[in-house]
Amino acid sequence: MLDYYNVLDLLSSEERQVQSVVRDFLDSEILPHVADWWEKAEFPTHLITKFGEMGLLGANLPAEYGCPQVNNMTYGLIMYELERVDSGFRSFAGVQSALAMYPIYKYGSEDQKKSYLPNMAAGLTIGCFGLTEHEGGSDPDQMKTTARKVGESYLINGSKMWITNGSIADIAIVWAKDEDQIVRGFIVPTDTPGFTANKIQRKMSMRNSITSELIFDDVEIPVTNILPQAKGLSAPLACLTQARFGIAWGSMGVLESVYSDALSFSNIRSTFDKPIASRQLVQDKLVDMVVDHTKGLLLATRLAQLKDAGKMQYQHVSVAKRENARSALNGARSAREILGGSGITLDYSVIRHMLNMETVDTYEGTHDIHTLVIGRDITGQNALV
Amino acid sequence: MNIVVCVKQVMDPDTPISAFVIDEVEKKVVPAQGIPPVVNGYCENAVEAALQIKAQEGGEGTITILSLGTDFVMDVMKKPLSMGADKMILIQDEHVAELDAAGIVNVLSAAINKIPDVDLVLCGQQASDWDNAHIPMGIAENLNLPCITSALNIEHTGDKLLVQSALPDGYQTLEAPVQSLITVNNLFGEPRYPTLKGIMQASRKSPEIWSISDLGVSSSELEPFLILSELKIPVSEGNCEIIEGEDDADSGRLLALKLREEKII
């Protein structure tokens, strides 16, 4: 692991072991194939149960629901390693863990937790999270999807957009407004009549992640499928805070990957009889990358310490997601530049990561939205409305 | 069945050659900066074999990891526990650096004798640092155990073991008593990855730390037979010769002839 400031020395032996084991696993099982899957826009669904066996799904949730119950530092390290390989894999595991399992754990009934979480941890049940709609993601309160109570059922109507795992999910955590205009969360089995998932095609980013449109046409689910503790928009936003925590870590995995490619390439590639690594302008880019990685890793590590201590606030997560996603995007662009023409092929990781990071910088709160969240916190003035 | 698996911490064999440094005066390999050691690959195969035997027995028995060294990196050495082994004994002693293979065999044999009710001893066939393959057979000789090398499969049937042992052009199946020593290499199959649950469970297990003086080994048994008189990195020379023929096929034919001439093929 790239660790210019010996940050790993701050971690426990178990945390370092998990990082090392997950890296070995991903380097063997995914890395040799990832560019092909990306090019073909395929997600290797056969690996999902392997992720489950390793304990990579819902890793920080309690053991009583079949999860490894590691701390948040360890969870962050897992996200780092997954995204070092490709953002699509962090996205898959992040959605399953933070956006499908976490809402059931946090807002679900005991029956719901026992019924869903063990199979989700094992990778036998796949989840997705339906909040964003066609009109935009930055203002989720404008959602049009409704849930109308009819007897002992709810009828869900509407649609969701940009839903990771949507077309491979067995259940969708769907956020809809009830007749009192209160946002509620529902566990929707995807084989329910009236539910349709359309895979979004022609993506030039996150190509090995499944992204879908979800359509609900009088989807009838029993009242027992409502998440009883989730009332209001704060519930899905709290789930997003969990997922953004993973992105803050994962982005630094991307930065390590593109930096490593750029460093090794610049030591091999020569111009005017000297390796380009000896050129000041190339060194400037490499230094920016390694300094940004060092800062981002420290930011993510401190964020995990705060989360493990129960002191993390959503604005802390905004700082780390905003900074780390952007610095990884910039680092990927710089690495692409250092690699020259080679940087546009899938033989190296940089173009894949660079295109993926356009998504990561945008979703789970854009850079600008996080700026305004932090701005609201430090000034007391809300520029979001 | 109670199984002891001998495990060695070694320098990462994937260490880049540029980071491989020796101290010619001290006649020692200098640990590579920033590259942690690893559990010897064949030893991981031996741990996997032990776990499979234990699973055959319905989870009965104990797998004890035994290792000898001057200094251990616990992040690394706990891997067999994270894979599912039950206990770990580390013989940590600065005098290990002075031992030759015979001394190491004597120390490990004494340690195995000290562990109660050992049935089977498993070892990696050889360690990737020096590749001597001396230790397993030395232990078998010392403990008067039958020794089977390069196991492909180990099955416990009644009071016997049926062991498939690799040959250059196939395998043989051997019957052996349970009290045996078996060596394992990569042919046994991929060792499992530790799971997160395994790592968390291993975090609650503390290795027992022994020293050589705990084992009642006499000083004469530690006296080296072999003296390391010189340690050098071989000098490698590169040379490039272009083989040119009348066409591609002729070039290929001439290349093959050249390779045969050089005894490469």
PDB file of C-alpha atoms in Angstrom, chain A residues 12-18 21-22 24-26 28-29 53-56 59 66-71 74 78, chain B residues 34 36 44 73-79 81-82 190 192-205:
ATOM      1  CA  SER A  12      -3.919  -2.281  14.548  1.00  0.00           C
ATOM      2  CA  SER A  13      -2.394  -5.545  13.415  1.00  0.00           C
ATOM      3  CA  GLU A  14      -5.864  -6.861  12.458  1.00  0.00           C
ATOM      4  CA  GLU A  15      -6.611  -3.782  10.376  1.00  0.00           C
ATOM      5  CA  ARG A  16      -3.344  -4.191   8.481  1.00  0.00           C
ATOM      6  CA  GLN A  17      -3.965  -7.918   8.025  1.00  0.00           C
ATOM      7  CA  VAL A  18      -7.379  -7.278   6.484  1.00  0.00           C
ATOM      8  CA  VAL A  21      -5.507 -10.129   2.634  1.00  0.00           C
ATOM      9  CA  VAL A  22      -8.125  -8.182   0.676  1.00  0.00           C
ATOM     10  CA  ASP A  24      -4.045 -10.355  -2.248  1.00  0.00           C
ATOM     11  CA  PHE A  25      -7.560 -11.621  -2.980  1.00  0.00           C
ATOM     12  CA  LEU A  26      -8.403  -8.809  -5.391  1.00  0.00           C
ATOM     13  CA  SER A  28      -5.536 -12.596  -7.835  1.00  0.00           C
ATOM     14  CA  GLU A  29      -9.255 -12.757  -8.577  1.00  0.00           C
ATOM     15  CA  GLU A  53     -17.312 -15.642   1.894  1.00  0.00           C
ATOM     16  CA  MET A  54     -14.448 -13.205   2.449  1.00  0.00           C
ATOM     17  CA  GLY A  55     -16.710 -10.982   4.565  1.00  0.00           C
ATOM     18  CA  LEU A  56     -16.604  -7.938   2.301  1.00  0.00           C
ATOM     19  CA  ALA A  59     -18.390  -5.950   7.011  1.00  0.00           C
ATOM     20  CA  GLY A  66     -23.948 -12.892   9.876  1.00  0.00           C
ATOM     21  CA  CYS A  67     -21.544 -10.006   9.349  1.00  0.00           C
ATOM     22  CA  PRO A  68     -17.853  -9.885  10.389  1.00  0.00           C
ATOM     23  CA  GLN A  69     -18.418  -6.836  12.645  1.00  0.00           C
ATOM     24  CA  VAL A  70     -15.103  -5.202  11.895  1.00  0.00           C
ATOM     25  CA  ASN A  71     -14.576  -1.581  12.857  1.00  0.00           C
ATOM     26  CA  THR A  74     -11.220  -1.819   8.558  1.00  0.00           C
ATOM     27  CA  ILE A  78     -11.699  -2.691   2.329  1.00  0.00           C
TER      28      ILE A  78
ATOM     29  CA  GLY B  34       9.353  -1.335   3.314  1.00  0.00           C
ATOM     30  CA  PRO B  36       7.291  -7.035   4.834  1.00  0.00           C
ATOM     31  CA  GLU B  44       0.683 -22.039   3.530  1.00  0.00           C
ATOM     32  CA  VAL B  73       6.216  -9.867  12.231  1.00  0.00           C
ATOM     33  CA  MET B  74       2.905 -10.692  13.852  1.00  0.00           C
ATOM     34  CA  ASP B  75       0.786  -9.197  11.040  1.00  0.00           C
ATOM     35  CA  VAL B  76       2.382 -11.859   8.865  1.00  0.00           C
ATOM     36  CA  MET B  77       2.701 -14.768  11.240  1.00  0.00           C
ATOM     37  CA  LYS B  78      -0.930 -14.652  12.311  1.00  0.00           C
ATOM     38  CA  LYS B  79      -2.046 -15.576   8.800  1.00  0.00           C
ATOM     39  CA  LEU B  81      -4.415 -18.565  12.562  1.00  0.00           C
ATOM     40  CA  SER B  82      -6.616 -16.350  10.389  1.00  0.00           C
ATOM     41  CA  GLU B 190      -4.294 -23.146  -3.447  1.00  0.00           C
ATOM     42  CA  ARG B 192      -7.553 -20.485   1.241  1.00  0.00           C
ATOM     43  CA  TYR B 193      -7.726 -16.747   1.811  1.00  0.00           C
ATOM     44  CA  PRO B 194      -8.237 -15.774   5.431  1.00  0.00           C
ATOM     45  CA  THR B 195     -11.723 -14.362   5.869  1.00  0.00           C
ATOM     46  CA  LEU B 196     -12.506 -11.218   7.870  1.00  0.00           C
ATOM     47  CA  LYS B 197     -14.180 -13.395  10.496  1.00  0.00           C
ATOM     48  CA  GLY B 198     -11.058 -15.559  10.603  1.00  0.00           C
ATOM     49  CA  ILE B 199      -8.841 -12.526  11.120  1.00  0.00           C
ATOM     50  CA  MET B 200     -11.071 -11.247  13.917  1.00  0.00           C
ATOM     51  CA  GLN B 201     -11.084 -14.664  15.607  1.00  0.00           C
ATOM     52  CA  ALA B 202      -7.304 -14.906  15.261  1.00  0.00           C
ATOM     53  CA  SER B 203      -6.953 -11.500  16.903  1.00  0.00           C
ATOM     54  CA  ARG B 204      -8.203 -13.105  20.110  1.00  0.00           C
ATOM     55  CA  LYS B 205      -5.519 -15.812  20.017  1.00  0.00           C
TER      56      LYS B 205
END
